[in-house]
Coordinates of C-alpha atoms in Angstrom, one line a residue:
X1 CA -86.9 54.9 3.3
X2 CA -86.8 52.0 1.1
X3 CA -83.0 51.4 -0.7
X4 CA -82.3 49.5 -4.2
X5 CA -79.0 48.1 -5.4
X6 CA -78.2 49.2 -8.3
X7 CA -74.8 47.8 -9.8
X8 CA -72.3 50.4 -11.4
X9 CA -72.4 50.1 -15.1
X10 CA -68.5 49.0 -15.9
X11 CA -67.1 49.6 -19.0
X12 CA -65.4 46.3 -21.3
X13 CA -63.0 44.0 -19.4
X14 CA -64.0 45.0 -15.9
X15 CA -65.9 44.0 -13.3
X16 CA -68.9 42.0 -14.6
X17 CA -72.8 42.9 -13.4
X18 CA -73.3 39.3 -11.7
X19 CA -70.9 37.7 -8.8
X20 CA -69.4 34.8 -10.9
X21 CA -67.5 31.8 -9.9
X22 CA -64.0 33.6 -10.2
X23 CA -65.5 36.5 -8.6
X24 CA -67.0 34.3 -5.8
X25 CA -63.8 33.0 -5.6
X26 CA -62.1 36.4 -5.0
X27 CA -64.5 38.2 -2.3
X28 CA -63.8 34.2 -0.2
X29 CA -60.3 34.8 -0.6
X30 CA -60.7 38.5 1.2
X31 CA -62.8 37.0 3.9
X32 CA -60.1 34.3 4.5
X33 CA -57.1 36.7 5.1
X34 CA -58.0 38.5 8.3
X35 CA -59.4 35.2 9.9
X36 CA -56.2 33.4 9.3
X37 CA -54.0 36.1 10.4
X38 CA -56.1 36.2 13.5
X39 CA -54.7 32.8 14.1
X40 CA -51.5 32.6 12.6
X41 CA -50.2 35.2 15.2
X42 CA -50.7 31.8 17.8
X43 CA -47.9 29.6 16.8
X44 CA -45.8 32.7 16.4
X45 CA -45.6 34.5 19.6
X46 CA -42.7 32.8 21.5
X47 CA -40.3 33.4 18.2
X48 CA -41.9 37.1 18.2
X49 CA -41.5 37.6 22.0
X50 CA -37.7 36.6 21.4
X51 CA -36.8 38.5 19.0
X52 CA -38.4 41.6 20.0
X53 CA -38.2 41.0 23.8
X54 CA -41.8 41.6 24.0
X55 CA -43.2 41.2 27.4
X56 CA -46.8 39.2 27.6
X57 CA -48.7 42.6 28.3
X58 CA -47.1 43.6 24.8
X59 CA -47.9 39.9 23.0
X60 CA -51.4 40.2 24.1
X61 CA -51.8 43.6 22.7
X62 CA -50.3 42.1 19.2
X63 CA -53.3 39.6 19.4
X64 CA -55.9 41.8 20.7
X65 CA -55.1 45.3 19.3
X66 CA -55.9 43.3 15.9
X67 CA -59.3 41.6 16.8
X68 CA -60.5 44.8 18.9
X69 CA -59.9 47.2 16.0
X70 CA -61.3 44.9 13.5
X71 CA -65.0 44.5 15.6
X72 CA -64.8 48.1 16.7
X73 CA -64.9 49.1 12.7
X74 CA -66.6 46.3 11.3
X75 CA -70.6 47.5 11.3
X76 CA -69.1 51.2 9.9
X77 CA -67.0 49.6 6.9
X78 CA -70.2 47.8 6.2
X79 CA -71.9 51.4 5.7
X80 CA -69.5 52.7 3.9
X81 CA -69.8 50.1 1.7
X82 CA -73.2 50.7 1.3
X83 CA -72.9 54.3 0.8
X84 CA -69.6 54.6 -1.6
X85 CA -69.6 51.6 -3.6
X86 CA -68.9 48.0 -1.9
X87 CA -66.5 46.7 -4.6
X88 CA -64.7 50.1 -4.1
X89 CA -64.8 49.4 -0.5
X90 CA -63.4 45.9 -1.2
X91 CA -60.6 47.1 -3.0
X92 CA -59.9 49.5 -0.8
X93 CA -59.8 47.7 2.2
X94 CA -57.8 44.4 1.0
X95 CA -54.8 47.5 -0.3
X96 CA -55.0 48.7 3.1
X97 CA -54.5 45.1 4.4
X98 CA -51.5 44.1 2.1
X99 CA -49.9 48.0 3.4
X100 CA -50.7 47.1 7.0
X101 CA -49.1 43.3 6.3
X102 CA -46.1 44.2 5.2
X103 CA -45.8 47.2 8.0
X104 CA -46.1 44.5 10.8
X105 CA -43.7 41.9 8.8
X106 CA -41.3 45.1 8.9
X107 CA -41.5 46.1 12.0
X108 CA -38.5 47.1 14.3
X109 CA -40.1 47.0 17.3
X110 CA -42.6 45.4 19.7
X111 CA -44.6 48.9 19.9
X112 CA -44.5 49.3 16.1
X113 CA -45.7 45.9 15.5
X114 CA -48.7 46.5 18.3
X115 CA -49.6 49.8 16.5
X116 CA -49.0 48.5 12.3
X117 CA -51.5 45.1 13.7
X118 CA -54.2 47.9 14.8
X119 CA -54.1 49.2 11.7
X120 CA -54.3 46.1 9.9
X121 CA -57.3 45.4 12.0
X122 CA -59.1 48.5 10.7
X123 CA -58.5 47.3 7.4
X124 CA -60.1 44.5 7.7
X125 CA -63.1 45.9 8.6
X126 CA -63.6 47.4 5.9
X127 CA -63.2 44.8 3.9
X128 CA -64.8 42.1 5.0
X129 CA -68.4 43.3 5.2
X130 CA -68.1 44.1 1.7
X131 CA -67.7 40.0 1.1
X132 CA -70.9 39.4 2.9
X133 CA -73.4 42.5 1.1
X134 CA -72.0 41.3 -1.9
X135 CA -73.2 38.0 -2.5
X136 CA -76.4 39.3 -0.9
X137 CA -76.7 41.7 -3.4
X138 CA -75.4 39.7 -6.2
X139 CA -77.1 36.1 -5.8
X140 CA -80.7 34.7 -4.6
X141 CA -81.9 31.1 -4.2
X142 CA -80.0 28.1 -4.6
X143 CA -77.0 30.6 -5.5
X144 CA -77.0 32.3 -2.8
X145 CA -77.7 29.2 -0.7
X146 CA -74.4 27.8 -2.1
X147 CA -72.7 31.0 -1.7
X148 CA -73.2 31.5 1.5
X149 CA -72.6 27.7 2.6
X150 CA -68.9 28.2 1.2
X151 CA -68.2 31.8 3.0
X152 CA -69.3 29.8 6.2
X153 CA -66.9 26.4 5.6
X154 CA -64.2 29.0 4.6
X155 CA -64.2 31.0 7.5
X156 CA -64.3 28.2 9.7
X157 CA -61.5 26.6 7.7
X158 CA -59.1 29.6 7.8
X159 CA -59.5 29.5 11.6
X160 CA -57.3 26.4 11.6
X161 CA -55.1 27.0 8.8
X162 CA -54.2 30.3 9.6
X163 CA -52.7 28.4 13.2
X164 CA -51.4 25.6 11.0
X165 CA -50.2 27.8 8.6
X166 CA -47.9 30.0 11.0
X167 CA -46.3 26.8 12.2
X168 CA -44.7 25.9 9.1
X169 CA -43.9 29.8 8.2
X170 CA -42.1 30.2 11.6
X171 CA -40.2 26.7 11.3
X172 CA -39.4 27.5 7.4
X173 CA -37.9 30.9 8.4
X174 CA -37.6 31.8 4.3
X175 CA -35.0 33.7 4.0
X176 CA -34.2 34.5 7.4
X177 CA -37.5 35.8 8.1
X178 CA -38.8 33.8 10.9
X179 CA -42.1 35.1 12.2
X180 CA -42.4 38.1 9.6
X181 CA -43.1 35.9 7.3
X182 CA -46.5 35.0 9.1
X183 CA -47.6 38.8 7.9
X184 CA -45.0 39.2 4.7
X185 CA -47.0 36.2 3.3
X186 CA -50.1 38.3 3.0
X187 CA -48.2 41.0 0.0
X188 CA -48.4 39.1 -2.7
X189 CA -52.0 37.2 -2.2
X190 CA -53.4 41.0 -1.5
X191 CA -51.9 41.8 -5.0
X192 CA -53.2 38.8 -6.9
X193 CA -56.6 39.1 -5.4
X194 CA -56.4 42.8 -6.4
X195 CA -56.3 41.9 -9.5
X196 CA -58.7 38.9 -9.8
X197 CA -61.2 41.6 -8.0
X198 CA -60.9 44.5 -10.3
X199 CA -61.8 42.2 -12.8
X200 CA -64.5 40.0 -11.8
X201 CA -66.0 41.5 -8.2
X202 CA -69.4 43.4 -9.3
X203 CA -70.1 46.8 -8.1
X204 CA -73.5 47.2 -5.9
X205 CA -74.4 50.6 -3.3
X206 CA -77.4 52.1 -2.3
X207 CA -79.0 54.3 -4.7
X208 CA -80.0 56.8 -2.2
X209 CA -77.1 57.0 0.4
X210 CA -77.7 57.6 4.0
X211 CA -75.0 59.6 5.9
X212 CA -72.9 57.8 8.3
X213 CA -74.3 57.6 11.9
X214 CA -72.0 59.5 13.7
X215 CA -73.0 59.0 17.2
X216 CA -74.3 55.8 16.8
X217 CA -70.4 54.7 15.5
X218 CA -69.0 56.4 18.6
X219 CA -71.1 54.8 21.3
X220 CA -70.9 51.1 19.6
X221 CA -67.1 52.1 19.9
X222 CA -67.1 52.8 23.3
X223 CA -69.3 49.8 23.8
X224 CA -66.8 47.4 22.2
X225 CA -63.7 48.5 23.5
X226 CA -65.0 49.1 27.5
X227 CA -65.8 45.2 27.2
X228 CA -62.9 43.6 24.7
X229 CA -59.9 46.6 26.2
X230 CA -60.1 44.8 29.8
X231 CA -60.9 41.4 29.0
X232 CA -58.0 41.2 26.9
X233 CA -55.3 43.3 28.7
X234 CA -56.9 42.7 32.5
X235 CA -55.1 39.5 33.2
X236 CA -51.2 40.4 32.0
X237 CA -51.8 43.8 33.2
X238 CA -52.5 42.6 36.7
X239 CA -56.4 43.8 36.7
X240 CA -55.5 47.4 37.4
X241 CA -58.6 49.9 38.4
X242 CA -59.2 50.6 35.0
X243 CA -60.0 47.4 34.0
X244 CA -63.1 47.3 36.2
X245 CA -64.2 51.0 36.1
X246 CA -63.8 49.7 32.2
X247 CA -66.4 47.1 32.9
X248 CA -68.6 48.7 34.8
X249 CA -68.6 51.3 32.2
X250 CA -69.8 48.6 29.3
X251 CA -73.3 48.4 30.0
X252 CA -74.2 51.9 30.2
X253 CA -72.6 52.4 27.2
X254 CA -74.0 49.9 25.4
X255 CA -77.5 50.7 26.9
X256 CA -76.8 54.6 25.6
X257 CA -76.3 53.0 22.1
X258 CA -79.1 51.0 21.9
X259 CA -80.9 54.5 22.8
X260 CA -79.6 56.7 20.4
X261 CA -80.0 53.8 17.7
X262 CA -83.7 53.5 18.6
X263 CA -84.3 56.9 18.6
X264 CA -82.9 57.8 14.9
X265 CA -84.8 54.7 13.8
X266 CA -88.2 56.5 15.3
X267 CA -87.2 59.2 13.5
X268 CA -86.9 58.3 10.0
X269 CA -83.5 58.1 9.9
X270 CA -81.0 55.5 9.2
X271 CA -79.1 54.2 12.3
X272 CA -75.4 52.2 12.2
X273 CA -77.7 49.1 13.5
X274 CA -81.5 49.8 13.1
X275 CA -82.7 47.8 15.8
X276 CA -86.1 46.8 13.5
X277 CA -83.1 44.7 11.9
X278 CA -83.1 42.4 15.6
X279 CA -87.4 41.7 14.6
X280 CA -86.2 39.1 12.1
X281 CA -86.3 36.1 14.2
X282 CA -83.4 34.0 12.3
X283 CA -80.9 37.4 12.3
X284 CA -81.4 37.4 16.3
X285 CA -81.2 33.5 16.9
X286 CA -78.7 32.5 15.1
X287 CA -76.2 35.8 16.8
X288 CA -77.1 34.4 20.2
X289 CA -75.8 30.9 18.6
X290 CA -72.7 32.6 16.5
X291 CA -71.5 34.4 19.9
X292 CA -70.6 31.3 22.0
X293 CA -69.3 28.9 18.9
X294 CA -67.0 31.8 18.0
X295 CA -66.0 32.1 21.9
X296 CA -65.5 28.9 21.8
X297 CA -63.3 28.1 18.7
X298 CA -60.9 31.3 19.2
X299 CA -60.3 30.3 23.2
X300 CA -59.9 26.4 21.9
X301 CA -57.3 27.7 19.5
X302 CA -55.5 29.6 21.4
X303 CA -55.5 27.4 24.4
X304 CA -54.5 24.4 22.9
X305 CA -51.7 26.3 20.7
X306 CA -50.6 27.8 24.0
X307 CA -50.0 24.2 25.7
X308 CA -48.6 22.5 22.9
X309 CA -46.1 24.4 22.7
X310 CA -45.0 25.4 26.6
X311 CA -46.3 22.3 28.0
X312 CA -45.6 19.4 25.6
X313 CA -42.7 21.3 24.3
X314 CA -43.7 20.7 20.6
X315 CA -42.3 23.1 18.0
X316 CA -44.3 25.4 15.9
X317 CA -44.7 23.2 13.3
X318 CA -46.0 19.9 15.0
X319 CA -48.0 22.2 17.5
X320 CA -49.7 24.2 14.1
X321 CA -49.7 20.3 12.6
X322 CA -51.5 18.6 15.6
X323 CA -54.7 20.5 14.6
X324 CA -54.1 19.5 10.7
X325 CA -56.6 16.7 11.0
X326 CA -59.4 19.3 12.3
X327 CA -59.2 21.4 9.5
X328 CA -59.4 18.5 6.9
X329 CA -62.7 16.9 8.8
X330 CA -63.5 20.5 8.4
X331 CA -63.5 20.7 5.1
X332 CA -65.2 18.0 4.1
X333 CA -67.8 18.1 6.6
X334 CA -68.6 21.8 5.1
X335 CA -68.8 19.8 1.4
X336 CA -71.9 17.7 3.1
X337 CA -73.5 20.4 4.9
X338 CA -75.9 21.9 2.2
X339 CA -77.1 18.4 1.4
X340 CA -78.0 18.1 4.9
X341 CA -79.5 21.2 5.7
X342 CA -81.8 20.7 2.4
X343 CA -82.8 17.4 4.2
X344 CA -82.6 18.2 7.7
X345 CA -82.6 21.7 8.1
X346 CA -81.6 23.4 11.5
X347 CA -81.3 19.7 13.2
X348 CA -78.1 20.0 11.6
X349 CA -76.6 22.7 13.9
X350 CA -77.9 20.6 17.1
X351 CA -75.9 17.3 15.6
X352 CA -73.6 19.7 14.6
X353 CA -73.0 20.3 18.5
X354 CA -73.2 16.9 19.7
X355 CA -70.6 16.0 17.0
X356 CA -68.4 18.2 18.4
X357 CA -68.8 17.7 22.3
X358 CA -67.8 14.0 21.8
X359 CA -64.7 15.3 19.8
X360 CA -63.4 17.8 22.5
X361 CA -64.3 14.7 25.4
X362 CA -62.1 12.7 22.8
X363 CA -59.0 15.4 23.3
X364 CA -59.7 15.5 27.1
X365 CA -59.2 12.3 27.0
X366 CA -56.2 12.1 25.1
X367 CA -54.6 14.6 27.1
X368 CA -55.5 12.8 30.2
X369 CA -53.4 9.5 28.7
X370 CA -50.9 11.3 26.8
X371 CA -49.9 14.1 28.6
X372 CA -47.2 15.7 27.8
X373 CA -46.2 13.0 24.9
X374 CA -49.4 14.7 22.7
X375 CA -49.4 14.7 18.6
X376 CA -51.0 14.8 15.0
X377 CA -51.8 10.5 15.5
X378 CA -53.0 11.0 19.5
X379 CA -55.4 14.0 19.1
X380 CA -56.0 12.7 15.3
X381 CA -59.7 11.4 16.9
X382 CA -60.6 14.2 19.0
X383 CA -59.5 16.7 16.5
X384 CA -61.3 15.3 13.1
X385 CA -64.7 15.0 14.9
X386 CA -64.9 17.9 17.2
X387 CA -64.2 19.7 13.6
X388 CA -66.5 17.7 11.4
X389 CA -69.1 19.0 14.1
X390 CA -68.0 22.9 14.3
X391 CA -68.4 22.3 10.0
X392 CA -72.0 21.4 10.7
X393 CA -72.5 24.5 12.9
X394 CA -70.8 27.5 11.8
X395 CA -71.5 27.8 8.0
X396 CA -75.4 27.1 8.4
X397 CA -75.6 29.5 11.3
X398 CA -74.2 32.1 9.7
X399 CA -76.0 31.4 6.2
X400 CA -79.7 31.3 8.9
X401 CA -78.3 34.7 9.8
X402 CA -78.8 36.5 6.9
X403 CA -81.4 34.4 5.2
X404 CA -84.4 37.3 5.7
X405 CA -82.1 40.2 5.5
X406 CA -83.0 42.5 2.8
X407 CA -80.4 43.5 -0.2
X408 CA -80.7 46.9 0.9
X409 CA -79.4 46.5 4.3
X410 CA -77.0 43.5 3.2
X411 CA -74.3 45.6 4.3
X412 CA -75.5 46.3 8.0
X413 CA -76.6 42.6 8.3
X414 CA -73.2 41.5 7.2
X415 CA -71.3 43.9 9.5
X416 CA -73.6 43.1 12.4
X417 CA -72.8 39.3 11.9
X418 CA -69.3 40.1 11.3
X419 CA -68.9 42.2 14.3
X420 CA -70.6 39.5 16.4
X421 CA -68.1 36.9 15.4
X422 CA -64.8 38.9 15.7
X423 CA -65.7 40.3 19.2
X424 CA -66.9 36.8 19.8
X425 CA -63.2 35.4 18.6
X426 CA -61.7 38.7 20.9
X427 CA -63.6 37.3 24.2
X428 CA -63.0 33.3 23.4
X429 CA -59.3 34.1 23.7
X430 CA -59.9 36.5 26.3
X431 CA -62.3 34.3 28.8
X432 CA -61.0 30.8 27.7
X433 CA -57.1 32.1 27.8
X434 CA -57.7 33.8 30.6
X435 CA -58.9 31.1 32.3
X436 CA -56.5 28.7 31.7
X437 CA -53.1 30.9 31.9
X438 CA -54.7 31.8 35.8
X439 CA -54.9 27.8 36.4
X440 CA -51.8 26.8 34.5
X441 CA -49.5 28.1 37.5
X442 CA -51.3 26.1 40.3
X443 CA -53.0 23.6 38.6
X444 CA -50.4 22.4 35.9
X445 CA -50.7 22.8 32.0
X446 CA -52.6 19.6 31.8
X447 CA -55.1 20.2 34.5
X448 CA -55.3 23.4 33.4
X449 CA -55.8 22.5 30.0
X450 CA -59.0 19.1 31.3
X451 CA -60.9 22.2 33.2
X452 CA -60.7 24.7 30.2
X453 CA -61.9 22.1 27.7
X454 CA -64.5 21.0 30.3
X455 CA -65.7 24.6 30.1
X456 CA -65.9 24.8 26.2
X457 CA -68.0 21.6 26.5
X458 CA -70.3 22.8 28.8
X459 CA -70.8 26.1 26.1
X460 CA -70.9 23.7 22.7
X461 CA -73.8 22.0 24.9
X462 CA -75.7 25.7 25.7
X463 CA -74.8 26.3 22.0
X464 CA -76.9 22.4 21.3
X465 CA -79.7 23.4 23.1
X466 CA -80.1 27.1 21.8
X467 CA -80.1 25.5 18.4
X468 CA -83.4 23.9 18.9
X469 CA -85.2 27.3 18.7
X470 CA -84.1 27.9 15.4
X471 CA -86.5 27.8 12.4
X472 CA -86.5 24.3 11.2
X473 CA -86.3 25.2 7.6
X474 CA -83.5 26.9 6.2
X475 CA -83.9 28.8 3.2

């Protein structure tokens, strides 16, 4: 069954038939908000721990109860969207979001907060796919290229401002707010981007919905959560029973999904994630290349956050400012990348990689000189390359992606990507923490923190070498 996008006809003053600058401008802003609060939870957590007399179990939960409820959801919001309207979805979803925001910044408790950041998490997913199906439905050719080019330099930018970003909120404690105002920040950009979207966001669905694939959403579910649930909880929780029979569980879950999925595509009908989708070549290359940059960033982030702060003793606020010159190189590397990829094509992501081994051996050895007297001017080097080179990565990946996906399954495509990266981000923090909160007690923060880089450089160089299979032209 063959789908066509048909925008909703909108009456004088609202939304307009086309994705405009402004409107551009708005769907970015709602992809940007639940990857910087993923991050800005980072700086945060010893002020939160404090003041709520949070154990580490509870912390982890506050981290991961967001980023496992946001994958969990994400390929479903992106049906939804296609079924009921995505800028409805949109609208929807970033409501929810600003709600959820200002539950956690009001929170009384540790348990509250774990429970109001689930939520939040579930809001998210069903907004963000919208973003994606959106300019896939609303742009084509050099548009589109351009389009997608900034979603990708703005999600990889809001990874380090969002850490940045809760350093100076914590340290500027605005009216007495400390930490809650890492999630009260998000009210009133939710309500200006409300209105900038009711104005200027187009409407696209399907014109012939599918209904939602009920089993399909509860055995990706399963799936997610009997991988993420352990990995994230396993370490502080002491790996309990659970945590393995959790594990064991994730592949025959996951192989049950991938069977019911098959199966309803056979049949005619329309799966959560048709697995025809996985026969376009540049959807299933670049995901194998998404998963471990993702992995890799979120562990980095957190890691690095983690030993700033307990290890070098910086406060928030030079620990969120030490990563301020990755986030610029970021940012301007993303400027350069179109022109590149028009020239070069995929060879970008492989110098992309290289670029960004020799900045993380650049922190390594910073940290092996400077230890524990580390800041903005010694990891200035390290930091502006290794980010220059993650610029060169992340937004063409993720533009190779979707390149052959079809309008009418922009929605699924986005949601699949989407979901890829968050549980991605989930596991980075999850394997890469992990590992270096295990080493920290025996090894020392600094040696704990030379082997977990070691390991991220040994995964940008897989990532390097997986890059060469991807199709040299980019369109």
């Amino acid at each position: 069954m063959t789908d066509t996008l048909t925008p909703t006809a909108a009456p004088t003053g609202a939304a307009p038939r086309v994705l405009g600058a402004l409107g551009l401008l708005t769907v970015l802003l709602g992809a940007a908000l639940p990857l910087i609060d993923f991050f800005i939870v980072n700086v945060a957590l010893p002020t939160l721990a404090e003041d709520l007399a949070a154990s580490e179990s509870v912390l982890e939960l506050v981290v991961s109860g967001y980023g496992v409820a946001y994958a969990v959801l994400l390929v479903l919001g992106g049906r939804l969207g296609d079924l009921f309207g995505r800028r409805r979805l949109f609208l929807f979803g970033m409501a929810a979001f600003g709600l959820t925001s200002l539950a956690c910044g009001l929170a009384p408790g540790a348990w509250w907060l774990v429970a109001a950041r689930v939520a939040q998490g579930a809001s998210a997913a069903v907004m963000v796919p919208q973003v994606l199906a959106t300019i896939q439905a609303t742009t084509e050719g050099a548009r589109r290229a351009r389009a997608m080019s900034l979603y990708g330099a703005t999600a990889g930018l809001s990874m380090v401002v969002g850490q940045i970003l809760g350093g100076v909120l914590v340290a500027a404690d605005i009216a007495g707010t400390g930490w809650r105002s890492v999630f009260l920040v998000n009210v009133p950009v939710v309500v200006v981007g409300l209105v900038l979207a009711v104005r200027s966001v187009p409407e696209t669905r399907s014109q012939r919905p599918e209904p939602v694939d009920g089993p399909g959403t509860v055995l990706l579910a399963v799936a997610l959560l009997t991988l993420l649930a352990p990995l994230t909880e396993g370490r502080a929780a002491g790996w309990p029973l659970w945590t393995w029979l959790s594990l064991a569980a994730f592949p025959l879950a996951a192989a049950g999904f991938y069977a019911v999925e098959r199966r309803a595509d056979r049949l005619g009908r329309t799966p959560l994630v048709p697995p025809s989708l996985f026969a376009l070549t540049t959807l299933r290359r670049g995901l194998t290349i998404m998963a471990p940059l993702a992995v890799g960033f979120s562990g980095f982030m957190f890691v690095v956050a983690v030993a700033l702060q307990q290890g070098a003793g910086l406060g928030p606020v030079p620990a969120g400012l030490a990563l301020a010159p990755m986030a610029l190189a970021f940012f301007v590397a993303s400027l350069a990348g179109p022109r590149l990829v028009a020239r070069y094509g995929a060879r970008v992501v492989t110098a992309g990689a290289v670029v960004q081994g020799v900045g993380v051996a650049l922190i390594m050895v910073a940290v092996r000189q400077g230890w524990p007297h580390l800041g903005v001017a010694e990891l200035l080097p390290g930091a502006a390359v290794a980010g220059a080179g993650q610029a060169l990565q992340l937004p063409v990946v993720m533009r190779i992606v979707l390149s052959e996906v079809p309008p009418a399954r922009a929605g699924v495509g986005g949601g699949v990507m989407v979901t890829t990266q968050q549980a991605s981000l989930a596991l980075g923090v999850a394997t890469l923490g992990t590992l270096f909160l295990s080493l920290a007690p025996g090894m020392g923060m600094r040696d704990a923190l030379m082997t977990t880089l070691a390991v991220q450089i040994a995964g940008v160089v897989g990532t390097g070498l997986l890059s060469l299979r991807l199709p040299r032209r980019v369109v």
